[in-house]
Structures are given as structure tokens and as C-alpha cells.
XYZ file of C-alpha atoms in Angstrom:
652
model
C 80.887 108.512 130.866
C 80.731 104.739 131.790
C 80.573 102.407 135.056
C 82.998 100.123 135.226
C 80.935 97.141 137.551
C 81.201 95.382 134.334
C 84.987 95.939 133.868
C 85.221 94.264 137.551
C 84.053 90.795 136.624
C 86.090 90.909 133.672
C 89.345 91.799 135.139
C 88.666 89.705 138.374
C 88.905 86.642 136.130
C 92.585 87.597 135.668
C 93.015 89.390 138.707
C 94.778 86.775 140.860
C 97.573 85.942 138.401
C 97.636 89.367 137.748
C 98.825 90.185 141.081
C 101.395 87.825 141.439
C 102.912 89.715 139.055
C 102.090 93.630 139.417
C 103.875 95.961 141.660
C 102.750 97.262 144.894
C 102.031 100.671 143.031
C 100.265 98.918 139.990
C 97.591 97.304 142.323
C 96.463 100.339 143.247
C 96.024 101.342 140.226
C 94.021 97.983 139.211
C 92.397 98.410 142.536
C 91.052 101.905 141.168
C 89.594 100.752 138.032
C 88.265 97.430 139.601
C 86.215 100.036 141.928
C 82.729 99.610 140.794
C 81.653 102.913 142.080
C 83.531 104.799 139.993
C 82.199 106.738 137.192
C 85.065 107.595 134.757
C 85.625 109.604 131.522
C 87.239 108.144 129.100
C 90.230 109.733 129.519
C 90.588 108.938 133.202
C 90.076 104.999 132.106
C 92.955 105.389 129.625
C 94.936 107.173 132.059
C 94.532 103.947 134.947
C 95.208 101.588 132.124
C 98.259 102.992 131.762
C 99.681 103.025 134.891
C 98.007 99.841 135.355
C 100.078 98.659 132.256
C 103.049 100.654 133.305
C 103.357 98.538 136.385
C 102.666 95.675 135.278
C 105.625 95.922 132.524
C 107.936 96.876 135.966
C 109.396 93.005 136.398
C 112.845 91.420 135.018
C 110.116 88.849 134.057
C 109.759 89.818 130.432
C 107.821 87.170 129.644
C 105.186 87.407 132.413
C 105.000 91.376 131.793
C 104.054 90.782 127.951
C 101.180 88.169 129.258
C 100.094 90.363 131.964
C 99.450 93.338 129.582
C 97.911 91.146 127.262
C 95.202 90.058 129.642
C 95.181 93.961 131.104
C 94.027 94.606 127.321
C 91.532 92.130 127.172
C 89.724 92.980 129.987
C 89.331 96.507 128.672
C 88.776 95.387 125.028
C 85.733 93.159 125.900
C 83.900 96.171 127.172
C 85.895 99.265 125.360
C 87.664 97.952 122.885
C 87.722 101.619 121.577
C 89.700 102.986 124.412
C 92.919 99.824 123.399
C 94.503 102.223 120.403
C 95.140 104.967 123.014
C 95.427 103.403 126.092
C 98.977 101.023 124.840
C 100.043 103.735 122.561
C 99.909 105.916 125.712
C 101.647 103.219 127.365
C 104.244 102.765 124.997
C 105.508 106.163 124.719
C 105.360 107.215 128.289
C 107.345 104.381 129.082
C 109.698 104.481 126.068
C 108.698 100.852 125.007
C 109.603 101.498 121.473
C 109.987 104.849 119.520
C 107.115 107.232 119.163
C 106.791 105.904 115.801
C 106.677 102.536 116.179
C 104.178 103.029 119.441
C 102.521 105.034 116.947
C 102.339 102.153 114.124
C 101.745 99.286 116.529
C 98.615 100.437 118.746
C 97.068 103.872 116.784
C 93.784 103.133 115.444
C 93.557 102.417 111.925
C 91.564 104.792 109.353
C 91.544 104.744 106.219
C 94.146 107.665 106.103
C 96.343 105.275 108.549
C 97.368 101.708 108.126
C 98.412 101.820 112.509
C 97.288 98.068 113.585
C 95.640 99.466 116.988
C 92.307 98.523 116.088
C 93.197 95.162 115.243
C 95.378 94.732 117.907
C 91.930 95.373 119.819
C 90.092 92.796 117.653
C 92.644 89.844 118.874
C 92.458 91.192 122.368
C 88.991 89.999 122.974
C 89.717 86.863 121.548
C 92.847 85.478 122.586
C 93.884 83.537 125.884
C 96.760 85.513 127.143
C 97.704 82.862 129.836
C 97.414 80.132 127.375
C 99.435 79.275 124.001
C 97.946 82.323 122.094
C 99.950 84.453 124.649
C 102.679 82.950 124.832
C 103.237 82.873 120.953
C 101.861 86.662 121.032
C 105.418 87.495 122.787
C 107.284 85.151 121.321
C 106.521 86.367 117.657
C 105.152 89.959 117.935
C 106.862 91.296 120.700
C 110.440 90.210 119.446
C 110.602 87.252 121.861
C 109.453 88.723 124.809
C 109.046 84.867 125.685
C 110.585 81.272 124.645
C 108.907 79.828 121.736
C 106.161 77.586 123.049
C 106.041 73.839 122.321
C 103.973 73.482 118.782
C 100.672 71.750 119.505
C 100.585 67.972 118.523
C 97.262 68.799 116.272
C 96.463 67.358 113.092
C 93.959 67.577 110.197
C 94.716 64.019 108.663
C 90.963 63.024 109.767
C 89.832 64.968 106.474
C 91.588 62.512 103.998
C 91.258 58.952 103.085
C 94.274 56.548 103.921
C 97.359 57.148 101.312
C 97.089 53.909 99.147
C 100.462 52.597 98.112
C 100.399 54.165 94.034
C 100.448 57.600 95.966
C 103.771 57.343 96.902
C 105.108 57.516 93.201
C 105.072 60.133 91.178
C 103.963 60.010 87.731
C 106.216 59.149 84.954
C 106.864 62.341 82.908
C 105.672 62.237 78.707
C 108.688 61.900 76.028
C 109.897 65.526 75.363
C 106.209 67.058 75.226
C 106.143 70.246 76.654
C 104.786 73.611 77.390
C 105.849 77.080 79.308
C 104.354 78.650 82.435
C 105.322 82.305 83.341
C 106.205 83.008 87.030
C 106.633 86.424 88.139
C 106.499 88.028 91.718
C 106.733 90.864 94.652
C 106.438 93.919 92.141
C 106.076 96.387 95.224
C 104.855 99.198 92.811
C 106.486 102.782 94.496
C 103.625 105.046 93.280
C 105.392 108.082 94.468
C 108.762 107.169 92.834
C 110.799 110.464 92.511
C 113.709 110.762 90.034
C 116.264 112.531 92.169
C 114.711 111.697 95.599
C 117.110 109.962 98.115
C 118.119 106.611 97.814
C 120.310 106.234 100.254
C 117.898 107.477 103.111
C 117.970 106.409 107.055
C 114.727 104.611 107.080
C 113.103 102.147 105.551
C 112.295 102.223 101.829
C 113.991 105.234 99.945
C 113.241 107.271 96.477
C 110.259 108.509 97.731
C 109.808 112.186 97.627
C 109.698 112.108 101.969
C 113.092 110.248 101.830
C 115.604 111.954 103.675
C 119.396 110.773 105.494
C 119.094 111.979 108.698
C 123.168 112.872 108.553
C 123.735 116.298 107.060
C 126.022 115.957 103.872
C 129.019 118.101 104.153
C 130.045 117.573 100.757
C 129.425 117.465 97.311
C 128.385 113.465 96.914
C 130.417 111.587 94.350
C 127.792 110.781 91.977
C 128.313 113.872 89.708
C 129.644 112.932 86.508
C 129.135 109.450 87.236
C 125.162 109.053 86.956
C 123.410 110.557 84.472
C 119.906 108.949 84.010
C 117.690 111.305 85.320
C 114.554 111.409 83.476
C 111.830 112.447 85.097
C 108.100 110.892 83.796
C 109.490 108.336 82.166
C 106.918 105.662 80.897
C 106.297 103.128 78.613
C 102.929 103.664 76.111
C 100.176 101.333 76.467
C 99.330 101.377 72.923
C 102.347 99.464 71.118
C 104.270 99.280 74.355
C 107.393 101.723 73.403
C 109.267 103.519 75.690
C 108.823 107.588 75.983
C 112.173 109.093 77.848
C 111.058 111.741 80.139
C 112.105 115.253 81.043
C 115.884 115.496 82.268
C 116.600 116.776 85.563
C 119.269 118.511 87.080
C 119.192 116.492 90.584
C 122.536 118.037 91.542
C 121.346 121.098 92.300
C 120.120 119.963 95.456
C 122.959 119.716 97.552
C 121.611 117.715 100.402
C 121.205 114.516 98.047
C 123.624 111.575 99.276
C 122.435 109.432 96.584
C 119.932 110.558 93.974
C 117.368 108.001 92.675
C 117.914 107.090 88.917
C 115.049 106.899 86.272
C 114.797 102.603 86.517
C 115.482 102.817 90.160
C 117.863 101.821 93.170
C 118.724 98.959 95.515
C 117.095 100.469 97.956
C 113.754 101.338 96.331
C 110.497 99.456 95.376
C 110.012 99.381 91.552
C 108.476 102.547 89.993
C 105.520 101.831 87.660
C 108.119 102.343 84.605
C 110.788 99.161 85.895
C 107.768 97.043 86.394
C 106.375 97.526 82.188
C 110.344 97.068 81.634
C 110.135 93.480 82.979
C 106.437 93.263 81.450
C 107.866 93.961 78.056
C 110.646 92.034 78.170
C 108.956 88.982 78.763
C 106.872 89.919 75.860
C 109.809 90.945 73.547
C 111.478 87.355 74.390
C 108.563 85.096 73.882
C 107.660 87.007 70.537
C 111.770 86.877 69.625
C 111.777 83.455 70.344
C 108.192 81.901 69.705
C 107.955 80.885 73.454
C 104.222 80.903 74.086
C 103.269 81.067 77.607
C 100.004 78.962 78.506
C 99.335 80.245 81.566
C 101.425 82.518 83.859
C 101.514 82.561 87.991
C 101.831 85.247 90.026
C 102.937 85.000 94.097
C 101.907 88.219 95.328
C 103.019 91.772 96.540
C 101.624 94.798 94.579
C 102.023 97.464 97.239
C 105.293 99.093 98.307
C 107.199 98.738 101.666
C 106.923 102.194 102.627
C 106.546 103.316 106.056
C 102.881 102.923 107.509
C 102.203 106.614 107.679
C 102.554 107.305 103.957
C 100.297 104.040 103.449
C 96.810 104.187 103.411
C 93.704 102.812 101.533
C 94.160 104.470 98.384
C 97.777 103.649 97.819
C 96.679 100.218 98.411
C 93.624 99.869 96.211
C 95.616 102.278 93.509
C 98.519 100.223 93.455
C 96.739 96.958 93.130
C 94.638 98.080 90.276
C 97.502 99.306 88.230
C 100.091 96.804 88.527
C 97.035 93.968 87.851
C 96.054 96.377 84.619
C 99.930 96.709 83.689
C 99.701 92.624 83.665
C 96.332 92.612 81.564
C 97.764 95.109 78.866
C 101.310 93.266 78.299
C 100.281 89.548 78.698
C 97.110 90.056 77.041
C 94.287 86.935 76.765
C 97.302 84.663 78.603
C 95.358 83.924 82.242
C 97.259 85.122 85.374
C 96.327 83.075 88.850
C 97.359 84.954 91.366
C 97.689 85.402 95.179
C 97.839 88.313 97.226
C 101.043 89.581 99.083
C 101.160 90.497 102.765
C 101.880 93.710 101.487
C 98.208 93.637 99.420
C 96.148 94.009 102.579
C 94.818 97.518 104.606
C 96.595 97.424 107.393
C 99.224 95.909 106.142
C 99.675 92.099 106.395
C 96.195 92.061 108.892
C 93.147 89.611 107.487
C 90.226 88.371 109.920
C 88.821 84.857 109.678
C 85.368 84.546 108.765
C 82.384 84.262 111.598
C 83.549 86.070 113.881
C 82.744 89.692 113.739
C 86.147 91.012 111.720
C 86.052 90.022 108.779
C 83.834 92.688 107.327
C 87.102 94.868 107.568
C 88.649 93.191 104.583
C 85.893 92.092 102.200
C 86.321 95.032 100.184
C 89.995 93.510 98.799
C 88.779 90.083 97.964
C 85.567 91.819 96.364
C 88.052 94.637 94.490
C 90.227 91.869 93.028
C 87.429 89.009 92.231
C 86.265 91.504 90.440
C 89.227 92.022 88.229
C 90.348 88.759 87.786
C 86.620 88.077 85.910
C 87.319 91.179 84.287
C 90.052 90.035 83.332
C 89.232 86.623 82.076
C 91.607 85.188 84.590
C 88.518 83.750 86.336
C 85.237 82.214 85.705
C 82.243 83.875 87.397
C 81.592 80.736 89.908
C 85.761 80.838 90.802
C 85.668 84.680 91.090
C 82.386 83.991 93.517
C 84.289 81.933 95.673
C 87.314 84.391 95.999
C 85.105 86.996 96.446
C 83.846 85.052 99.918
C 87.035 83.476 100.540
C 89.965 85.748 101.117
C 90.724 85.738 97.482
C 92.055 81.943 97.109
C 90.209 79.890 94.632
C 91.221 76.234 92.623
C 90.872 76.163 88.808
C 91.176 74.116 86.129
C 93.318 74.994 83.249
C 92.570 74.154 79.837
C 95.762 71.744 79.967
C 93.872 69.712 82.775
C 96.190 70.982 85.797
C 94.358 72.069 89.144
C 95.455 75.434 90.253
C 94.775 76.195 93.859
C 95.875 79.897 95.080
C 95.873 80.581 99.299
C 96.014 83.541 101.204
C 99.221 82.950 103.258
C 98.212 86.019 105.470
C 96.058 83.547 107.024
C 99.387 82.232 108.571
C 101.495 85.613 108.735
C 103.466 86.032 111.935
C 102.629 89.772 111.596
C 98.301 89.365 111.162
C 97.209 89.927 114.778
C 94.127 87.721 113.739
C 96.397 84.638 113.556
C 97.274 85.192 117.583
C 93.938 84.131 118.806
C 92.371 80.611 119.323
C 95.647 79.776 117.839
C 95.701 76.054 118.809
C 92.682 76.007 116.537
C 94.616 74.182 113.423
C 92.271 75.912 110.955
C 90.639 79.119 111.788
C 90.374 80.366 108.639
C 89.028 77.465 106.888
C 91.689 76.977 104.620
C 93.408 74.050 105.067
C 90.007 72.601 104.986
C 89.351 73.740 101.193
C 92.749 72.941 100.330
C 92.483 69.322 101.619
C 89.072 68.827 99.623
C 90.799 69.876 96.668
C 93.331 67.593 96.593
C 91.244 64.540 97.524
C 89.188 65.535 95.040
C 91.845 65.682 92.424
C 93.424 62.404 93.880
C 90.406 60.209 93.659
C 90.184 61.944 89.644
C 94.357 61.117 89.091
C 94.606 64.883 88.603
C 97.727 66.753 89.017
C 97.515 70.401 91.084
C 100.184 72.983 91.640
C 99.227 75.200 94.836
C 100.686 78.881 95.300
C 100.786 81.203 97.977
C 102.891 83.997 98.733
C 104.838 83.756 102.086
C 106.624 80.131 102.488
C 105.628 78.751 105.683
C 109.346 78.638 106.918
C 109.972 82.121 106.293
C 107.507 84.151 108.015
C 104.676 81.530 108.936
C 103.554 80.491 112.372
C 104.711 76.981 113.871
C 101.079 74.836 113.701
C 100.400 76.205 110.218
C 103.449 75.752 109.032
C 103.015 71.772 110.548
C 99.404 71.251 108.990
C 100.737 72.783 105.749
C 103.816 70.585 105.814
C 101.933 67.378 106.774
C 99.317 68.319 103.549
C 101.989 68.344 101.508
C 103.542 65.304 102.751
C 100.328 63.727 101.965
C 99.570 64.482 98.724
C 102.896 64.136 97.293
C 104.031 63.029 94.711
C 101.648 61.678 93.494
C 98.927 64.369 93.395
C 100.927 67.745 94.076
C 102.766 68.494 90.863
C 104.577 72.280 92.415
C 104.127 73.865 95.163
C 105.223 77.974 94.287
C 105.962 81.274 96.342
C 107.262 84.475 96.440
C 107.947 86.983 99.124
C 111.681 86.707 100.350
C 112.803 88.189 96.890
C 115.413 85.796 96.378
C 115.682 83.167 93.838
C 115.390 80.007 96.263
C 113.828 76.464 97.460
C 112.498 74.840 100.272
C 112.763 71.068 100.546
C 110.403 69.072 102.791
C 111.430 65.374 103.621
C 109.497 62.599 105.393
C 108.262 63.152 109.047
C 111.680 61.770 110.875
C 113.297 64.724 109.556
C 116.273 62.813 108.299
C 117.471 64.952 105.121
C 118.334 61.980 102.925
C 117.738 61.842 99.410
C 115.308 58.140 100.130
C 113.252 60.955 102.378
C 112.562 63.468 100.015
C 108.830 64.230 99.662
C 108.607 67.603 97.910
C 109.750 70.629 97.525
C 108.722 74.594 96.943
C 109.920 77.180 94.037
C 110.511 80.639 95.881
C 110.757 83.428 92.772
C 112.933 85.837 92.906
C 111.360 89.719 92.683
C 111.385 92.074 89.796
C 111.571 94.956 92.858
C 115.123 95.511 93.553
C 114.365 96.427 97.544
C 116.895 95.291 99.150
C 120.081 94.684 96.987
C 118.415 92.728 94.196
C 118.311 92.820 90.546
C 115.278 92.460 88.953
C 114.144 88.990 87.907
C 111.749 87.021 86.295
C 111.187 83.257 85.539
C 109.809 80.514 83.137
C 109.274 76.855 83.340
C 108.857 74.104 81.000
C 106.453 71.992 81.953
C 105.535 68.567 80.988
C 102.259 67.939 79.379
C 101.202 64.785 81.121
C 102.322 64.915 84.795
C 102.556 68.985 84.974
C 105.976 68.201 86.214
C 108.794 71.146 85.758
C 111.321 70.060 83.751
C 113.529 73.207 83.608
C 113.505 76.460 84.670
C 114.870 79.943 83.021
C 115.997 82.923 84.697
C 115.863 86.574 83.271
C 117.639 89.278 85.198
C 118.427 93.019 84.519
C 121.737 94.571 86.275
C 119.560 98.000 87.683
C 123.045 99.373 88.558
C 124.004 99.480 84.804
C 120.834 102.019 84.480
C 122.286 104.423 86.690
C 124.573 105.480 83.790
C 122.719 104.567 80.567
C 121.212 107.997 80.018
C 117.642 107.327 80.708
C 117.895 104.210 78.445
C 115.731 101.079 78.933
C 117.186 98.376 80.916
C 119.228 95.653 79.211
C 117.296 92.096 79.954
C 119.351 88.922 80.156
C 119.211 84.935 80.205
C 120.885 84.418 84.140
C 120.731 80.445 84.045
C 118.801 77.669 83.681
C 118.109 75.294 86.449
C 119.105 71.759 84.957
C 121.956 73.194 84.158
C 123.017 75.875 86.416
C 124.593 73.965 89.223
C 126.152 71.811 87.703
C 124.091 68.702 88.702
C 124.039 64.896 86.501
C 120.293 64.689 85.891
C 118.596 62.395 83.573
C 117.364 64.664 80.484
C 113.856 62.891 80.842
C 113.757 63.198 84.467
C 111.591 66.695 86.098
C 113.668 68.532 88.681
C 111.256 67.317 91.371
C 112.581 67.328 95.050
C 115.511 64.597 94.315
C 117.045 66.957 92.427
C 117.318 69.951 94.597
C 118.267 67.880 97.359
C 121.707 67.090 95.409
C 121.782 70.658 94.968
C 121.568 71.858 98.443
C 123.838 68.767 99.569
C 126.707 70.624 96.934
C 125.494 73.901 98.675
C 126.010 72.527 102.187
C 129.342 71.298 101.484
C 131.035 73.290 98.998
C 132.155 76.517 99.278
C 132.039 77.263 95.680
C 128.415 76.443 95.377
C 127.435 78.241 98.367
C 128.463 81.092 96.308
C 127.291 80.262 93.148
C 123.699 80.050 95.025
C 124.366 83.364 96.510
C 124.750 84.889 93.487
C 121.890 83.483 91.949
C 119.414 84.755 94.155
C 120.222 88.035 94.209
C 121.282 87.746 90.666
C 124.605 89.000 91.035
C 123.966 92.228 92.889
C 127.070 94.098 94.333
C 124.861 93.607 97.496
C 125.999 89.140 96.951
C 127.762 88.095 100.361
C 130.996 86.773 99.694
C 130.523 83.418 101.692
C 134.186 82.798 102.164
C 133.972 85.550 104.316
C 133.596 83.875 108.037
C 130.380 84.874 109.317
C 128.331 84.720 106.030
C 126.036 82.505 104.266
C 125.888 80.655 107.346
C 121.952 79.420 107.116
C 121.816 79.185 103.353
C 121.755 75.362 104.289
C 119.227 75.545 106.430
C 117.115 77.559 104.123
C 116.967 75.533 101.371
C 116.462 72.027 103.575
C 113.534 72.943 105.340
C 109.911 73.869 104.644
C 108.286 73.451 108.067
C 109.017 76.911 110.282
C 109.630 74.420 113.742
C 112.613 72.201 111.343
C 113.926 75.704 110.299
C 114.269 77.315 113.688
C 116.245 74.349 114.650
C 118.282 74.393 112.130
C 118.994 78.178 112.333
C 119.548 77.487 116.403
C 122.439 74.620 115.606
C 124.427 77.058 113.077
C 124.578 79.362 115.778
C 125.307 77.274 118.878
């Protein structure tokens, strides 16, 4: 039992604004909570808050309703954050604001057994300004555009770097055919409960797990009997010699309720069984040995954990997924250093990460400590660098043996699904990550050292506007002299993002830099598993070429459980038939020419889509009206605001 006199003052601060938006019945409910003479039980407080939220939402003004709910929630969160999850979940279910499952996912209290995000929502409410930029930003991106997109604050961090000197506007010239190789892999998404014979044509989310179902009752025998035959349960690769061991055949057609049974090495509607991940890693080792291609180091741009629904994802699964995949990487790549980043799935709960110094980071330090320990144990990072990663969201900067600096960033800091990114959102660097990046770049520029930046999420894909603006400014300031490469994952597609000078004109003269976006090993959704490596100039660390490899996953459906066949797909220099000097790196100017071809020529647009999804049956036909419309927007924009403006123009 508590007195709500303390809540009174907090709610009164918002009462003037609320009063104009809440209907009469809602005002009475709010007055009940504001009555400081009441001594209410927790259940009574929750009941009153639910009624107030319900009335605050009873308006055609979706934006105002969303903001008022945040204000009510903030007032409660400041004194009883523990009641936020129950209050908002009950309101969500009672008003059918979303499905019961979505209400639970978004608002229920999270535990080690449940990755629901209500506790993180409560944390956010305590610190955010509902009536300012924070609230409008949240209601636009997190609540499916209930508010119009707010204007991105005109804020910069340029005071943290020195003026750009004339020589810094020119990239150094590469050496004469003196190169080394770097491996790039991304988005494994191990599905630890992948089950051969499980439903691969399920009604929700990721399929091929024991709980996958198709909600439409199957009335007749499926069309896969006699066509698909790769149903070998328990297949694996022996860690001692990397040899493939085929498992036991399962007669999956005895289960007449399955529409499409999951086969041994995966399905386009599923994440990666571990046997597929190890097949990809073995293909890398085999190619390296057969072709005398040594890798100086590897970069992994995030996402170890699968896409399963929140109710099937817990703390144990997250830890186990991270440990297993990193172990597999180490066992196959041996002494090759692997520089990694965290993906949005590599957190628990999904996508969440709290800033250091504001009372919530202790919820997430376990992950940084776990991963930094692994990086150090595997000799991927030395002790001082691992120590930094433990305290800074697993981010780090490392000088490779060749002299290149690799800077690893945690892109969950600017991920739009991260609740903690919505409080004090006008602060351009609440995580301190940009200052870290700038300091490293300033230091390298002074030493004439070239730098690679690796992160998971491209800012134009799933970022937020202000962090995207700051990131763009940093890349522009230190390109092309210092930044030799930027590398992302996340989309699962083979893509790139161009960055043009600030005036926004997409001309070859205005190209500043670009980012590689690596294809995924995971087939979800509709992609062939793939990996690539780069040929790197030893002097400038610029990419001279990229070589892409893939396997046709659908050909493993009927190969009697045998190993996938990994094939060379294309080289980045020759794949688009662009005339380009052999001695020049594949820089932003090269990819500008590719992007123009994709924009102007249907055959190039189709070729890009083929490469993007690696020739799967799911590749769209770009000659069909409405398909492939935003491809050029994706390729030609690094900044989120620019990308969204481009897409809006396409759809006008």
C-alpha cells in the first residue's frame, strides 16, 4: 500500500497538457489517481492507470494520444516503475491496441526466461521528455508513425575535430599490385532448436523449429513427397577434422500436418542450423587451402542469435548462441584474428542497450564481459583492448599487424528498436561512442594511419535520424584520407551505401565514401547463404576487389542429405561490367557508376537484385510494375533522412 501524494506532483506537471487531450471520463480517472488522500493497492493503481490510458487514447489525434500515454507512463515510472509493465500490457490487451502476443512482447516485464521489453520501456519513460523531441520521435519510429517525423535537430560534434587540411581531401594512391586478403562474414543467426522435418511454411516469423506451425489446416498430401529427400536428423561436422557426418534419416512424411518439411541444411524461411554455419566455414577453409588464399584477418559484422519470437528467446539461448558460433569460428579459422561487432539480435532482451552512467547499463554488462572474455581467450584482442571492450558496449579499436586500424562500433546505440535511444534524443552522443570514434580518427589522421570502421546496422536502414546525421558527418570529415573502408551487415543482402558531400547532389564529383553491406550466411528470408573476401592494397588498405561465394540452398532439399556445393558467384570489379582502371581501388566513385546503372538500366537493376539475394527463387522480377522501385535510394544514401526523402519521392 502506498500514498500517491508523490505521484500527484509528478502528474500535475503534465496535467495542463493532458487535460486538453483526455475526455471527461479520463479526467475523472486521472483525478482519482491524483487524489493524494487515497491509499491504493498496486492492483488499484494499475486499474486506474489503465483507465487513464484508455481515455487518453480515445481520440482521433493519434499523435497526441501516443504522447499523452507516454506522459502518463512517465509520471508513474518516476515513482513506481515496477507497475509500468502490467499497466501498459493490460491497457494494450483491453483496448485491442495490438494482438495479445504483441502486447506481451512490448510491455510485459522481462526476466531471464522472457525477452519481453516492458522493463526497458519503463526505464525509458523515467528519463524521456514525452512532450519534446523524445516523445515525437518515439511515436513516429517505435509506434508505427503515430506522429509525423520530427525535424532532425541541427546539432554537430565538429568541435571535437580539427579543421580538415587540404591534403585530407585526397585519398592516398595504392601500391603496385601488392595486396593481401581479408575475409568478411555476417549474420549467421544460428537456430539452435532447428528440427529436421519441422514446419518450414509456418504462419509466423522464423520457421523450422519444434513450435513452428501453419495455422491453415492441411487438407491433402503435400507436394514434396518424392521430391525432397534430405531429412537427416543430427547431421554435423566433426570438430577434429571438419569432416561431415550424415545423421539418421527421418521419415517426415508420416506427419501429415506439415506443409513443407525442414531439410538437413536449412530453408529460405528459417535461420541457420549449425550444420549450415559449419558448412560455410568449411567452404572458406577449403577454398583457402585449394587456392593458396591466406586471410590476414576476418571481420564479422554481427548477428549470432536467431530471429525467433520473443516467447522462445531467453537469456540462456542468447549466451549459448554467442558461445557456440564464436567457438565454431575459432575452430575453423584457427589462428586468423576475427574482429567482430554485436548485432541487434546479439543482446538480451532483443535490441536493447542502455547508456553507461545513467543507472541501467548494469542490465547489459554481462554481454560485454562475456564477449570480451571470448575475444581475449581466442587471441582476437589483446588484454588492454579487451578491457576497453568490456566497459564500452564491446566496442574497440585495434591496430592490425599490417598497420591498419580497425574500429568496432556497437550499432545498437542508434538502433530504432532500442528503447534507450529515445530518451534525451537531442543529445548527439549519449552513449559516448561518437567521441570514441572521433578520438581514434583524429589520432590516426595525425599519424597518417588508415582506418576501417565496422558495425552491424547501416544507419539509413534501421537507425535514427540524429545519430545517422552525426555518423555521416564523421565519415565525411575523415574521408577519403583516413577512412579506407566502412563495413556493415544486418540487411542480409549484398548491398552498398554511397555517401555524397553535404549539398546532397549525387554526382561523381561529390562522392565522399561508401559502405560495404555484406550478405548473410543465414537464409532467412529468401536468401542463398553467402560470404566474401576482399583483396586489399598493402599501402592504403583500400579494397581492390571483392570475391563472393554462395550455395544454392534449394538444391540441398533433394540431395539425399549430402553437403551443399559452394560456388564462386562474382567479383565486385567484374560483376557489373563497369570500365574501371585496374590500378584503382573500388572506391565510392566506382560504386557511384554502378548505382547510376542500377537507376537507369533495367538489366542492371535486375542484376543487382540477383546479386543481392544470390539468385534465389525469391529474387523479384524488376520488369514487373512496382518491383525494385527503391533500389537506387538504398544504394545512393548513407544518411537516414536522405534515404527516407528519396523513398518518399519514389512513392509520390
